[in-house]
Each structure stands twice: as structure tokens, then as C-alpha cells.
Amino acid sequence: MKKGGLFLVCLLCSLALSPVFATGSKESQGPEQIELRFLGMAQAAYSEQNVNDMTADFMKEHPNIKVYTEFVPYEELRNKTLLAYGSNRPYDAVLVDDIWFAEYVSKGMLRDITDQIPTSYKKGGLAGGWNFTTKQGKVYGVPWFLDTMYLYYNTTMLKAAGFQQAPTSIEDMVAMGKALKEKWIVEYPFVFSLAQAEALMCVYSNFLEAYGASFQDKNGKYTLDTTGVQALEFLLQLKENGLLNPNSLEYLEEDVRRVFSSGDAAFTLNWAYMFALATDPKESSLKKEDVGVMVLPGASGIKESAAMSGSMGLSVLAKSPHLEEALAYILYLSSKDVQDTYSNLQLPVWTASYDDPKLREGRELLVEASKKAFSIMNVRPSEPNYQEASAILQQYIQSALYGDIPPQKALQEAVQKISEIK
Amino acid sequence: MSIAEARKCNVLIVPMVVIMGTMIGWPLLQTFFLSFTDTTLMGLEPAGFVGWQNFVDAFHDDGFLSSLKVSLLFALVVVTSEMVLGTSVGLLVHQPFIGRSLVRALLILPWAVPTVVNAIMWRLIYNPEYGALNSLLFQLGIMKEYTSWLSNADRALPSIMFADVWKNFSLVALITLSALQTLPLSQIEAAKIDGAGAGQRFFYITLPHIIPSLQVALVLRIIETVKVFDIIYIMTKGGPANKTRSGSIFVYQEAFTNSRMGSGSAFAIIMVALIMILICMYLRVLTTKRSS
């Protein structure tokens, strides 16, 4: 009994003293340890490895912050963000596509960081970047990459068909495609990512721009059933004339990259990341001099060039208890030094970077094209219901491309369906 | 059993009831309640009670109805093919032949492959540029040029069905085989002595013996195929032009992409009811046949 009583006293003493020791040990560790959770994208642009390397460097500079990164494919990024936000463990910082900012802001998910953006960021960044992260005059994110779909063309194929210059208009491009097919240089000169996914919307949006049309009028009312027919008819014509690779209807961006890099297409639309991979011998059968890149030319007499934004930004979620640290993290990822270091697959959002000879070296065409694109690029509809509207449009555009419904009727039905969204 | 013993037994069952209630009962109940509301995904706004409106809307929603058709067609074709093919293969591998053990071991492989892996594998096989199927058919002279399998509106669903049958027929074959191994040889021998032909032996002895086992396989496969999601989502995401969008994919899109948990839950409840009706119909037909 005596031994038992002594043991009990010792146990009680140690329990009573443990908080004291615990506090002492905590104080000796220095500032409070913060844990951040970041959700990014597992595909193009900055690779997972890139982001993890950037994050590791950030943690070295901020030893009190531990950042856990997670990556999901683009198709799952929005759903994962929304689901996590509705749960008890939302992320602190997330990657946001330009088409989602309106929805997230309308749901109150993003922190207003207007007053926390350093002046150097506001002045040094390309203006196009702040446009899509700003809603109703308030900034809800920092631009991480500006991107647009570029027209990639095979210069060697064009030269073999007698064309020394890149196309100057849509009509010029189609004429080149026809010549390439007639001369048996390539079976299907065009390949586009037209699978039932957002990729289809991006391609269609580019041609919509090329024909000087747009999704909505100034009041936000969809006018695609009248303005968008020409662009859809153009794609259908390409398919019916045997100029468009028929597999385009199941292709995403990575698929068209492989087809183009294998030398099985003369023209395609894709993001900036493709340039490095199409000229990389490990990833492509093409030589560097085979790969031409430019902004999509417009239709004759309507537009000189066309581009559509596929940019993304970094935001702090409103539920994050660590605003300061999360903001520091996203500002670090988008800082000029970091972006310049990892500019291989993704061009920086900083104006000054474009004058850097190192950045331009070996990809002068891409840098020139991006400078032009970023000054003219338009955006897909920015509205809370975009995701659902996009799904409807994808279905009807595909139906028209399969020849199930005439283009005009397809767009009329799509616009009608969009107007019925609850 | 005394009353005291019965009480003890009841106490022992309590943990199982609690676990089942928490893991299955509660989510089901919650889905049922959600289906009568206009709850959104993140629940930022208070949900309102809408009565049967979500259910009424479901039967006026062309997208939902067409996706139900896809699910039912998928179930009909896939289950029929799997039952016929699986039973035939089970009967074949029951016969003595050289290498039977190896064939039986290999038979389990397709079923052991996870659905996600199976879907990715078949997506690669169907790839229009470098897929094995195009290459094989081209080299055999069956096809003159490579073709698209998953982007063709007419071929996409049959292509997915084939991939699913490839994976799951072996389950039916294995169930058949295990049932056949419990069939007393003496019955077959006696029938032979009585002069019964191969057909008669199959229809009057073998088939009645394996039917109870096949019923289990059938019910399992009906449930699995009517609620099919993963294989289609990975292979086509419901495309092209929603031609392969199943009911479960529609429910997912409604609840998560469109953020409407209320109507998504109503669609899910309808799907569950549909599966229950199919199984009840099947069991009723079976019971009638047995009693007759």
C-alpha cells in the first residue's frame, strides 16, 4: 500500500508539473509553429516538383511555417477546393483558375487581400494578371501565371509545302492545311483538344475571338446562339473536310501535344508549357527549328490576332486561420525571383522578366507571342454559374461537331439551357 | 435459450448495430432528408424545405432521364454478357484438360485488377493513335485504318461495356466453378446410366444446381452495373456529348459540379429505388418460377 501510495503521489506530481515543462520546451523552440495546407494542380505549367522545391525554399526562409502541398488534376481542382471549404479542414491557400474567381468570390470563399499586396507587386506585374484576380475593385488573389493558347505550327512541314511564312489569317491557315493534305505531307494538318472538357471551351473561345465574337453581351446575357455560329461552323468544316484529326473529339491538351510532337500534325493550339516539351528531344521527335509558335491569327478583315486567357492565380481562403502566413507563402511563390528561376515551363507575370536575355534565350518566338497575347487576350465568361454553363456548352458543341445537330441549333439549345440554370 | 442468455446476446449485438447505424444508416438518412431540401454543396446559405419538388423535377430533367437510360442499357448488356460468358467459361474450366490449374489461376486475374487500373488500361488499348486494339485489327487486316473508339458516339458505350465485361465475367465464372465443384458426380453418373444425353444432364442436373449461386452473382452485378461510375468516368467522363453519362455520373455532377446537394440527393434516392425495384422484380419472378 505504501509503495502504491508513493507511486500515486509521484504520478500526480509529474502530471501537475508536465505543463510547466511543456511550456518551457515550447518557449525554447522559438516562435509558434504554423501549419499551412496548399492545394495545387498536378499537370501543366509549374510541375509538382517545381512547387515542392519552391515550397522547400520558402520553409527554409520561414522555419516556423510548415507547408503541406497537395496536387490534383485540373478537372478536380475546383471540386476539391469547394468540398474542402465546406468541411472542417479547408486549405489555407489554393490555386484558382480565372473562370472560378467570380464563383468563389460570390460564395465568400476568398480573403480580400487588396490592402496586403505590396506596391512592388502591383506595379511590377503585368496588368492582365491583376484583371482576373480583381472583382468589384477588390483583389482576391495574386496572379501566378498568365497563359493563353498559342498556335503551334510545324515550320518544316510548311516549308515542304512551299510556305516560308507563318499564316497571317484563319483563311491563310486553312489554305496551308489543305495544301499540306493534298501534297500528302500530313494526313490531318490540324489537331485540337476537343474532348468533352474545359479544353474544348478554350479552343472554341480562341476561334470565337478570331471571328470577333464573344460569349455574352455587355449586360452578361449569352449571345452565343447568334455570335458563335461562325466559329463552330469553322471547326465542323475542318472536320468534314478531313483537315482535322477526327480523334480531336477525345483529345485533351496532353494528347494533342503528343500528336504534334510526333510530327503527325502541322497546327495545334496549346498552352505555353508545350513549347519546352515540343522542343525537348526526350519528349518530342521534332527539332527545335521545326516548332513555330505564334498568337492565333484572326479571320480576314475582322481581327489581326486572337487570344483567350487561361490564367491562374493564388488565393488565401477566407476560413484560413493563418492569413499572414498564407499570404506570405503565395507572395513568395509569385515573386519575381522565384518565377524567373522556374520559368522553363511557365513565363513569369513580371513585366521586367521579359527584357531578361536569359529568359528570352532559345524561346524568342514564344516570348514575343506571349507579349502580344497578354496585351489582347480576352476572358471566358466570368460568372458564378460558369462551371455549369460550360458543361452545357461542351455537350452541345460536341453534338454539333459530331453532326448530330446543326451548329446554330446546337448553340440555340445550349443558350436556352443556360438560361434555365437554377 | 433463457431470457438472461437472450439479453446477453442482445447486448453483444449492440456494437454491431451502432457501427452499422453510424456507417450506413446515418448517411442514408441524411441523404434522404437532403433530398427534400435545396441544400447547396457548401451550405453557406440556410437550406429550405422543398417537399417533393426535387423528385418531380428529376422526372422532367432530360439529362437525368437520358443518363438513367445509359445506366439501364449498360446494366442490361453487361450483366447478360457476363452471365452467359462467365457461366460458359466456368463450365469449360470444370472439364478436365491439361493446364486446367493454370487456366483457373489466370481466370481470377481480370477480376483482381482494380477498376481504376482496368479503366486506364482499356483507355490505353483503345487509344486511336497508339492503342493495341487498332494495331491488332489493322495487322489482322480487319481494319484498313486506325479508328477512334472512345470519341465515336456510337462506339464509346459498347467499348466501355466490353472493358467491364472483360473484368467481371471471371467473377461469374469463378462462382459457377465453385458451385460445380459441389455437384455430386454420382448424380451425373446415374443420369448417364439412365440414358440422359449431355443436354438433358445440363438442363436437369447441372443448371438447377448452379442457379442459386448464379443468383447471388446476378444480384451483385445488377447492383454494380446500375450504379456504374468509375469505369465510365475514367474512360470518357460521360462524353462524347454525354452519350456515356450514367446516372451516377449525373448525380455526381449535380451534387458536386453544380453544387446542388438537395437535387443531387433526390437523384441518388431515385437510383437506389430503381435498383431495389429491379432486384425485387427479379426475386419475384424467381420465387414464382420456383413455386410453379
XYZ file of C-alpha atoms in Angstrom:
714
model
C 0.000 0.000 0.000
C 2.812 2.305 0.927
C 4.545 1.692 -2.384
C 1.273 2.178 -4.217
C 0.619 5.475 -2.449
C 4.107 6.733 -3.237
C 3.648 5.840 -6.901
C 0.331 7.707 -6.982
C 1.889 10.827 -5.453
C 4.742 10.733 -7.976
C 2.293 10.313 -10.850
C 0.168 13.259 -9.681
C 3.262 15.433 -9.255
C 4.552 14.611 -12.698
C 1.139 15.316 -14.235
C 0.928 18.606 -12.384
C 4.404 19.644 -13.455
C 4.178 18.466 -17.043
C 2.549 21.666 -18.394
C 5.386 23.669 -16.864
C 7.974 21.573 -18.673
C 5.913 21.564 -21.799
C 5.670 25.360 -21.785
C 9.365 25.594 -21.138
C 10.192 23.373 -24.079
C 7.807 25.294 -26.325
C 9.404 28.583 -25.459
C 12.792 27.153 -26.204
C 11.597 26.270 -29.729
C 11.067 29.923 -30.584
C 8.043 31.273 -32.465
C 4.828 29.294 -32.757
C 4.853 26.569 -35.408
C 2.277 27.219 -38.140
C 0.986 24.564 -40.492
C -0.371 25.600 -43.882
C -2.158 23.461 -46.446
C -1.848 24.325 -50.124
C -3.845 22.811 -52.970
C -2.300 22.977 -56.435
C -2.603 21.410 -59.853
C -0.945 18.170 -60.919
C -0.236 18.814 -64.563
C 0.980 21.551 -66.851
C 2.779 24.787 -66.049
C 4.740 24.553 -62.783
C 5.286 20.876 -62.099
C 4.661 19.295 -58.709
C 8.420 19.062 -58.277
C 8.771 22.769 -59.079
C 6.166 23.732 -56.493
C 7.624 21.436 -53.869
C 11.082 22.908 -54.472
C 9.695 26.445 -54.203
C 7.892 25.431 -51.010
C 11.024 23.888 -49.509
C 12.904 27.141 -50.139
C 10.042 29.109 -48.573
C 10.154 26.918 -45.461
C 13.903 27.470 -45.172
C 13.243 31.205 -45.079
C 10.340 30.742 -42.654
C 11.361 27.992 -40.248
C 8.206 28.442 -38.182
C 5.947 27.608 -41.146
C 5.389 24.085 -42.385
C 3.557 23.901 -45.705
C 1.810 20.731 -46.798
C 1.229 20.663 -50.550
C -1.423 18.615 -52.339
C -1.928 18.313 -56.066
C -4.935 17.191 -58.062
C -5.635 17.212 -61.818
C -7.155 20.419 -63.156
C -10.529 18.692 -63.594
C -10.720 18.005 -59.849
C -9.219 21.239 -58.548
C -12.443 23.220 -58.203
C -14.461 20.380 -56.679
C -11.729 19.584 -54.187
C -11.457 23.241 -53.170
C -15.223 23.554 -52.701
C -15.555 20.270 -50.820
C -12.669 21.062 -48.505
C -14.048 24.540 -47.894
C -17.362 23.050 -46.784
C -15.551 20.708 -44.381
C -13.784 21.358 -41.097
C -10.354 21.261 -42.740
C -10.263 23.782 -45.576
C -7.000 24.668 -47.275
C -5.160 27.865 -46.402
C -4.042 28.676 -49.928
C -5.297 27.390 -53.260
C -4.676 27.732 -56.970
C -7.653 29.364 -58.697
C -8.443 29.383 -62.415
C -9.545 32.742 -63.782
C -13.031 31.370 -64.548
C -13.589 30.399 -60.884
C -12.796 33.727 -59.224
C -16.333 35.057 -59.732
C -17.898 31.955 -58.198
C -15.522 31.779 -55.235
C -15.934 35.490 -54.505
C -19.724 35.227 -54.730
C -19.589 32.436 -52.137
C -17.326 34.486 -49.877
C -14.553 31.908 -50.020
C -11.604 34.178 -50.762
C -9.847 36.655 -48.493
C -9.827 40.226 -49.684
C -6.100 40.998 -49.848
C -6.358 44.394 -51.535
C -4.506 46.200 -48.767
C -1.908 43.489 -48.232
C -0.456 43.474 -51.748
C 2.994 45.144 -51.763
C 3.318 48.088 -54.123
C 6.189 46.367 -55.950
C 3.814 43.552 -56.931
C 1.106 45.923 -58.106
C 3.489 47.983 -60.199
C 5.785 45.203 -61.402
C 3.207 42.654 -62.512
C 1.646 42.528 -65.973
C -1.654 44.373 -65.898
C -3.556 41.420 -67.357
C -2.812 39.424 -64.225
C -4.494 41.771 -61.794
C -7.561 41.985 -64.041
C -8.727 38.463 -63.391
C -7.890 38.360 -59.672
C -9.793 41.603 -59.079
C -13.568 41.553 -58.608
C -15.602 44.672 -57.874
C -12.423 46.642 -57.238
C -11.072 44.239 -54.635
C -8.092 41.930 -55.082
C -8.727 38.290 -54.153
C -5.512 36.690 -55.316
C -2.081 37.154 -56.799
C -1.582 36.192 -60.447
C 0.697 33.150 -60.608
C 0.739 32.564 -64.277
C -0.686 34.277 -67.254
C -1.369 31.889 -70.031
C -3.124 31.696 -73.293
C -3.418 29.139 -76.037
C -0.796 29.670 -78.728
C -0.861 28.421 -82.288
C 1.947 25.912 -82.704
C 2.935 25.097 -86.254
C 5.430 22.775 -87.880
C 7.741 25.040 -89.882
C 9.407 22.155 -91.718
C 6.060 20.879 -92.994
C 5.055 24.373 -94.110
C 8.352 24.825 -95.938
C 7.932 21.421 -97.612
C 4.586 22.651 -98.946
C 6.181 25.881 -100.173
C 5.184 28.221 -97.366
C 8.024 30.297 -95.963
C 5.945 32.384 -93.578
C 3.564 31.607 -90.768
C -0.165 32.090 -91.531
C -1.492 35.625 -91.302
C -5.190 34.792 -91.038
C -7.555 31.910 -90.361
C -8.203 31.585 -94.087
C -4.465 31.531 -94.774
C -4.035 28.793 -92.183
C -6.794 26.661 -93.711
C -5.303 27.106 -97.196
C -1.969 25.890 -95.844
C -3.672 22.907 -94.226
C -5.353 21.978 -97.498
C -2.053 22.204 -99.374
C -0.321 20.008 -96.788
C -3.031 17.386 -97.113
C -3.089 17.482 -100.910
C 0.673 17.067 -101.049
C 0.478 14.086 -98.659
C 2.777 15.831 -96.195
C 0.428 15.130 -93.329
C -2.901 13.310 -93.267
C -4.610 15.598 -90.762
C -2.972 19.041 -90.638
C -4.984 20.186 -87.593
C -5.361 18.611 -84.188
C -7.203 20.284 -81.308
C -8.191 19.301 -77.769
C -11.954 18.970 -78.249
C -12.843 16.305 -75.664
C -15.881 16.995 -73.516
C -13.912 19.095 -71.049
C -12.870 22.684 -70.396
C -10.136 22.234 -73.014
C -12.845 22.281 -75.678
C -14.121 25.585 -74.328
C -10.639 27.049 -74.537
C -10.167 26.043 -78.164
C -13.635 27.225 -79.106
C -13.098 30.519 -77.252
C -9.976 31.190 -79.282
C -11.801 30.776 -82.572
C -14.701 32.783 -81.200
C -12.215 35.580 -80.611
C -10.709 35.081 -84.047
C -14.111 35.760 -85.587
C -14.587 38.833 -83.417
C -17.416 37.282 -81.400
C -17.951 36.754 -77.690
C -19.966 34.606 -75.293
C -22.025 37.390 -73.756
C -23.081 40.934 -74.421
C -22.173 43.845 -72.159
C -25.026 43.000 -69.790
C -23.819 39.435 -69.334
C -26.570 37.923 -71.484
C -25.407 34.941 -73.565
C -25.451 35.809 -77.257
C -23.567 32.772 -78.469
C -26.540 31.431 -80.436
C -26.056 34.270 -82.907
C -22.436 35.361 -82.487
C -20.789 31.967 -82.011
C -22.106 30.084 -85.032
C -19.285 31.049 -87.385
C -16.571 29.682 -85.090
C -18.431 26.416 -84.604
C -19.095 26.057 -88.311
C -15.392 26.632 -88.921
C -14.428 23.710 -86.647
C -17.099 21.497 -88.197
C -15.849 22.358 -91.692
C -12.301 21.416 -90.726
C -13.578 18.037 -89.547
C -15.819 17.413 -92.547
C -13.056 18.366 -94.993
C -10.718 15.835 -93.409
C -8.341 18.539 -92.223
C -8.985 17.987 -88.510
C -7.725 14.836 -86.833
C -11.018 13.027 -86.016
C -9.576 11.864 -82.699
C -9.595 15.507 -81.620
C -13.017 14.871 -80.099
C -11.441 12.712 -77.388
C -8.186 14.628 -77.005
C -7.063 16.809 -74.131
C -4.019 19.080 -74.200
C -1.503 16.336 -73.472
C -2.878 14.218 -76.323
C -2.530 16.973 -78.910
C 0.951 17.711 -77.645
C 1.973 14.111 -78.323
C 0.414 14.116 -81.801
C 2.126 17.372 -82.736
C 5.430 16.286 -81.192
C 5.276 13.024 -83.173
C 5.110 15.028 -86.408
C 1.528 13.960 -87.122
C 0.027 17.444 -87.260
C 1.027 20.799 -88.694
C -1.118 23.062 -86.496
C -2.414 22.866 -82.976
C -3.447 25.119 -80.124
C -1.897 24.617 -76.722
C -0.595 26.407 -73.665
C 2.905 27.835 -73.202
C 4.215 24.718 -71.444
C 4.107 22.797 -74.721
C 6.893 24.851 -76.267
C 9.577 23.472 -73.944
C 8.301 19.915 -74.316
C 7.828 20.062 -78.097
C 11.453 21.087 -78.452
C 12.793 18.613 -75.895
C 14.367 15.552 -77.609
C 13.209 13.335 -74.741
C 9.609 14.332 -75.284
C 9.433 15.072 -78.976
C 10.638 13.803 -82.324
C 10.751 17.390 -83.599
C 13.848 19.540 -83.729
C 13.846 22.977 -82.202
C 13.754 24.641 -85.624
C 10.628 22.626 -86.570
C 8.494 24.252 -83.901
C 6.908 27.600 -84.644
C 4.708 29.407 -82.167
C 2.531 32.478 -82.544
C -0.718 34.047 -81.458
C -3.701 32.588 -83.321
C -4.365 34.785 -86.368
C -7.840 36.275 -86.717
C -10.322 35.943 -89.561
C -9.566 38.145 -92.576
C -10.954 41.626 -92.245
C -12.167 41.027 -88.707
C -9.168 40.680 -86.423
C -5.426 40.536 -86.725
C -4.915 38.107 -83.862
C -6.930 36.386 -81.158
C -6.133 35.119 -77.688
C -8.087 33.909 -74.697
C -6.971 33.894 -71.092
C -6.217 30.644 -69.336
C -4.505 32.296 -66.418
C -4.467 31.184 -62.810
C -3.894 32.917 -59.505
C -3.102 32.044 -55.911
C -5.571 32.923 -53.189
C -5.941 32.692 -49.447
C -9.174 31.076 -48.355
C -11.428 33.070 -46.049
C -11.550 30.250 -43.495
C -7.772 30.134 -43.108
C -6.727 30.995 -39.551
C -3.254 31.963 -40.799
C -3.879 34.825 -43.203
C -0.480 36.428 -42.698
C 1.498 33.227 -43.263
C -0.645 32.027 -46.159
C -0.281 35.418 -47.821
C 3.480 35.326 -47.305
C 3.531 31.900 -48.960
C 1.581 32.904 -52.066
C 3.555 36.137 -52.398
C 6.742 34.082 -52.256
C 5.530 31.659 -54.961
C 4.636 34.546 -57.254
C 7.714 36.652 -56.514
C 9.903 37.668 -59.446
C 12.973 35.741 -58.316
C 11.072 32.501 -57.870
C 9.185 32.883 -61.149
C 12.369 33.708 -63.049
C 14.066 30.637 -61.578
C 11.246 28.303 -62.636
C 10.423 29.932 -65.961
C 11.243 26.882 -68.042
C 7.629 25.699 -68.429
C 5.847 28.875 -67.415
C 6.550 32.502 -68.224
C 6.590 34.924 -65.258
C 3.888 37.511 -64.530
C 6.526 40.211 -64.111
C 6.940 42.808 -66.858
C 10.658 43.186 -66.225
C 11.273 39.470 -66.748
C 10.512 39.793 -70.445
C 13.539 42.025 -71.011
C 15.840 39.484 -69.385
C 18.057 37.939 -72.102
C 18.280 34.724 -70.095
C 14.514 34.322 -70.146
C 14.313 35.020 -73.884
C 17.203 32.807 -74.880
C 16.110 29.892 -77.041
C 12.430 30.814 -76.996
C 12.324 34.241 -78.561
C 9.260 33.289 -80.624
C 7.297 32.242 -77.537
C 8.245 35.348 -75.558
C 7.258 37.592 -78.458
C 3.985 35.726 -78.900
C 3.188 35.947 -75.193
C 3.880 39.684 -75.088
C 1.396 40.130 -77.891
C -1.147 37.683 -76.474
C -1.138 39.148 -72.974
C -1.971 42.540 -74.410
C -5.035 41.336 -76.365
C -6.349 38.276 -74.582
C -9.987 38.064 -73.641
C -11.653 36.024 -70.930
C -14.243 33.282 -70.870
C -17.473 34.248 -69.079
C -16.685 35.246 -65.524
C -19.807 34.411 -63.570
C -20.835 32.260 -60.596
C -22.589 29.662 -62.774
C -19.797 29.331 -65.322
C -18.970 25.714 -64.497
C -22.492 24.520 -65.214
C -22.869 26.733 -68.265
C -19.583 25.397 -69.578
C -20.743 21.772 -69.143
C -23.873 22.551 -71.169
C -21.885 24.270 -73.909
C -19.397 21.405 -74.072
C -22.190 18.921 -74.663
C -23.875 20.942 -77.413
C -20.665 21.957 -79.149
C -19.638 18.304 -79.262
C -23.066 17.323 -80.587
C -22.632 19.857 -83.389
C -19.129 18.579 -84.159
C -20.482 15.028 -84.380
C -23.056 16.292 -86.856
C -25.992 15.398 -84.579
C -27.338 18.971 -84.527
C -26.624 21.898 -86.888
C -24.268 24.458 -85.239
C -26.849 27.206 -84.911
C -29.471 24.916 -83.377
C -26.883 23.454 -81.010
C -25.928 26.886 -79.732
C -29.568 27.986 -79.503
C -30.408 24.968 -77.369
C -27.296 25.479 -75.242
C -28.129 29.123 -74.566
C -31.724 28.140 -73.762
C -30.464 25.523 -71.264
C -28.067 28.006 -69.681
C -30.919 30.448 -69.154
C -32.759 27.729 -67.214
C -29.956 27.174 -64.698
C -31.417 27.459 -61.218
C -32.213 -20.161 -24.613
C -33.119 -18.488 -21.331
C -34.216 -14.869 -21.105
C -30.935 -13.960 -19.419
C -28.945 -15.547 -22.217
C -31.058 -13.791 -24.828
C -30.372 -10.472 -23.105
C -26.660 -11.192 -23.118
C -26.864 -11.906 -26.848
C -28.708 -8.652 -27.450
C -26.013 -6.751 -25.581
C -23.348 -8.351 -27.764
C -25.183 -7.258 -30.894
C -25.305 -3.604 -29.776
C -21.794 -2.635 -31.040
C -22.592 -4.028 -34.494
C -25.916 -2.174 -34.603
C -24.190 1.066 -33.555
C -21.458 0.665 -36.173
C -23.897 -0.225 -38.957
C -26.211 2.601 -37.943
C -23.372 5.111 -37.932
C -21.635 3.978 -41.092
C -24.640 3.125 -43.279
C -27.872 4.217 -41.640
C -26.918 7.799 -40.807
C -25.575 8.760 -44.275
C -28.629 7.159 -45.880
C -30.975 9.040 -43.605
C -29.104 12.277 -44.175
C -29.256 11.817 -47.958
C -32.994 11.145 -47.642
C -33.552 14.350 -45.668
C -31.318 16.349 -48.012
C -33.412 15.241 -50.980
C -36.346 17.284 -49.653
C -34.287 20.460 -49.353
C -32.464 22.895 -51.611
C -29.155 22.461 -49.783
C -26.069 23.611 -51.658
C -22.658 21.966 -51.529
C -21.031 24.245 -49.012
C -24.210 25.076 -47.131
C -23.344 28.757 -46.905
C -26.990 29.681 -47.128
C -29.667 28.101 -44.919
C -31.372 25.238 -46.746
C -35.101 25.409 -47.387
C -37.638 22.573 -47.364
C -38.925 21.983 -50.904
C -41.041 18.865 -50.380
C -41.213 16.529 -53.380
C -40.102 19.222 -55.819
C -36.633 17.705 -56.381
C -38.227 14.366 -57.279
C -40.779 15.979 -59.587
C -38.001 17.961 -61.293
C -35.943 14.793 -61.722
C -38.601 13.200 -63.909
C -38.719 16.317 -66.081
C -34.967 16.548 -66.443
C -33.894 15.282 -69.872
C -30.304 14.931 -68.722
C -31.246 12.726 -65.791
C -33.614 10.585 -67.839
C -31.063 10.046 -70.605
C -28.387 9.169 -68.048
C -30.767 6.637 -66.466
C -31.232 5.080 -69.900
C -27.443 4.779 -70.222
C -27.260 3.070 -66.812
C -30.037 0.632 -67.630
C -28.646 -0.186 -71.069
C -25.209 -0.663 -69.552
C -26.634 -2.971 -66.871
C -28.685 -4.999 -69.343
C -25.895 -5.606 -71.841
C -23.069 -6.050 -69.352
C -24.915 -8.332 -66.918
C -26.320 -10.514 -69.709
C -22.906 -10.830 -71.362
C -21.155 -11.552 -68.094
C -23.665 -14.181 -67.033
C -23.574 -16.015 -70.363
C -19.805 -15.748 -70.823
C -18.965 -16.375 -67.169
C -21.198 -19.449 -66.909
C -19.825 -20.860 -70.160
C -16.232 -20.346 -69.072
C -16.993 -21.799 -65.625
C -18.440 -24.927 -67.257
C -15.447 -25.192 -69.590
C -12.779 -24.955 -66.923
C -14.641 -27.520 -64.847
C -13.840 -30.109 -67.510
C -10.569 -31.997 -67.150
C -7.841 -30.818 -69.549
C -4.080 -30.260 -69.499
C -3.171 -26.951 -67.851
C -6.531 -26.606 -66.129
C -4.967 -25.395 -62.878
C -3.074 -22.660 -64.711
C -6.191 -21.537 -66.588
C -8.164 -21.427 -63.353
C -5.431 -19.350 -61.714
C -5.323 -16.963 -64.671
C -9.088 -16.639 -64.620
C -9.019 -14.682 -61.403
C -6.613 -12.055 -62.810
C -9.099 -9.749 -64.632
C -11.340 -9.633 -61.592
C -8.381 -8.953 -59.304
C -7.392 -5.888 -61.333
C -8.758 -2.744 -59.629
C -11.476 -0.996 -61.645
C -9.416 2.182 -61.966
C -6.449 0.253 -63.340
C -8.736 -1.661 -65.677
C -10.244 1.588 -66.979
C -6.867 3.208 -67.573
C -5.570 0.048 -69.226
C -8.506 -0.116 -71.638
C -8.263 3.598 -72.352
C -4.720 2.953 -73.499
C -5.793 -0.102 -75.504
C -8.469 1.994 -77.227
C -6.116 4.929 -77.870
C -6.676 5.921 -81.503
C -3.004 6.694 -82.196
C -1.013 4.001 -80.413
C -3.616 1.704 -78.865
C -3.131 -2.058 -79.099
C -6.644 -2.701 -80.426
C -6.225 -0.610 -83.567
C -2.809 -2.120 -84.145
C -4.127 -5.679 -83.765
C -7.156 -5.184 -86.005
C -5.032 -3.395 -88.604
C -2.387 -6.129 -88.660
C -5.035 -8.834 -88.942
C -6.449 -6.979 -91.938
C -9.821 -6.481 -90.240
C -9.471 -2.697 -90.363
C -7.994 -0.613 -93.161
C -7.199 2.382 -90.977
C -6.974 3.257 -87.311
C -10.205 4.402 -85.769
C -11.461 6.238 -82.690
C -13.201 4.070 -80.137
C -14.000 6.365 -77.252
C -14.669 9.561 -79.204
C -17.130 7.917 -81.540
C -20.644 8.484 -80.212
C -21.816 5.033 -81.365
C -18.783 3.064 -80.244
C -17.947 4.689 -76.920
C -20.551 2.939 -74.760
C -20.046 -0.543 -76.287
C -16.288 -0.091 -75.850
C -16.729 0.639 -72.139
C -19.159 -2.261 -71.811
C -16.577 -4.601 -73.310
C -13.941 -3.406 -70.848
C -16.315 -4.024 -67.948
C -17.320 -7.478 -69.208
C -13.632 -8.395 -69.584
C -13.032 -7.562 -65.958
C -16.112 -9.060 -64.345
C -17.040 -12.180 -66.325
C -14.394 -14.051 -64.371
C -16.294 -13.423 -61.126
C -19.299 -15.251 -62.589
C -17.009 -17.969 -63.933
C -15.422 -18.492 -60.527
C -18.798 -18.623 -58.778
C -20.008 -21.141 -61.368
C -16.872 -23.202 -60.921
C -17.202 -23.298 -57.144
C -20.845 -24.347 -57.455
C -19.948 -27.081 -59.925
C -17.390 -28.496 -57.542
C -20.142 -29.239 -55.020
C -22.190 -31.148 -57.604
C -22.086 -34.864 -56.676
C -20.616 -36.874 -59.553
C -22.921 -39.747 -58.656
C -25.912 -37.736 -59.913
C -24.329 -37.260 -63.325
C -23.258 -40.920 -63.483
C -26.768 -42.077 -62.524
C -28.263 -39.864 -65.216
C -25.826 -41.299 -67.766
C -26.834 -44.837 -66.780
C -30.480 -43.829 -67.144
C -29.674 -42.737 -70.707
C -29.814 -38.929 -70.261
C -27.978 -37.005 -73.005
C -25.496 -34.175 -72.437
C -28.214 -31.528 -72.907
C -30.582 -33.249 -70.530
C -27.860 -33.658 -67.910
C -27.048 -29.963 -68.190
C -30.613 -28.637 -68.054
C -31.974 -31.049 -65.451
C -28.989 -31.547 -63.147
C -26.139 -29.080 -63.631
C -28.089 -25.861 -64.235
C -30.539 -26.286 -61.311
C -27.546 -26.990 -59.099
C -25.609 -23.839 -60.011
C -28.585 -21.484 -60.292
C -28.673 -20.487 -56.585
C -25.007 -19.450 -56.819
C -25.610 -17.602 -60.083
C -28.455 -15.693 -58.445
C -26.008 -14.187 -55.979
C -23.704 -13.178 -58.818
C -26.631 -11.748 -60.760
C -27.908 -9.586 -57.896
C -24.394 -8.340 -57.168
C -23.751 -7.466 -60.802
C -27.125 -5.743 -61.263
C -26.379 -3.501 -58.300
C -22.849 -2.801 -59.513
C -23.805 -2.035 -63.108
C -26.868 0.130 -62.487
C -24.783 2.374 -60.240
C -21.746 2.286 -62.551
C -19.493 5.323 -62.147
C -15.757 4.712 -62.021
C -15.034 2.883 -65.267
C -17.071 5.349 -67.342
C -15.768 8.416 -65.547
C -12.163 7.392 -66.089
C -12.593 6.314 -69.689
C -14.811 9.090 -71.084
C -16.047 11.290 -68.218
C -19.515 10.789 -69.677
C -18.619 12.052 -73.163
C -18.769 12.260 -76.110
C -21.687 14.677 -75.984
C -22.969 12.954 -72.786
C -23.530 9.700 -74.697
C -21.913 7.626 -71.943
C -23.038 9.662 -68.938
C -24.518 7.215 -66.429
C -26.997 8.030 -63.673
C -24.259 8.012 -61.033
C -22.129 10.461 -63.038
C -25.174 12.701 -63.377
C -25.730 12.555 -59.614
C -22.071 13.424 -59.025
C -22.224 16.371 -61.432
C -25.451 17.676 -59.937
C -24.219 17.417 -56.352
C -20.602 18.466 -56.750
C -20.059 20.286 -60.064
C -23.357 22.161 -59.904
C -23.184 22.299 -56.079
C -26.839 21.268 -55.680
C -26.759 18.688 -52.901
C -30.538 18.706 -52.476
C -31.493 17.673 -56.000
C -28.344 15.501 -56.247
C -29.577 13.560 -53.209
C -33.036 13.189 -54.773
C -31.451 11.755 -57.932
C -29.398 9.378 -55.776
C -32.505 8.211 -53.894
C -34.242 7.556 -57.226
C -31.238 5.495 -58.336
C -31.376 3.439 -55.122
C -35.125 2.936 -55.559
C -34.571 1.825 -59.134
C -32.014 -0.768 -58.068
C -34.347 -2.023 -55.329
C -37.230 -2.321 -57.803
C -35.066 -4.263 -60.267
C -33.951 -6.692 -57.580
C -37.480 -7.110 -56.193
C -38.817 -7.780 -59.694
C -36.121 -10.334 -60.267
C -36.714 -12.078 -56.929
C -40.464 -12.123 -57.541
C -40.014 -13.774 -60.937
C -37.672 -16.280 -59.360
C -40.000 -17.102 -56.480
C -42.927 -17.593 -58.892
C -40.817 -19.923 -61.048
C -39.692 -21.949 -58.068
C -43.170 -22.364 -56.622
C -44.552 -23.347 -60.030
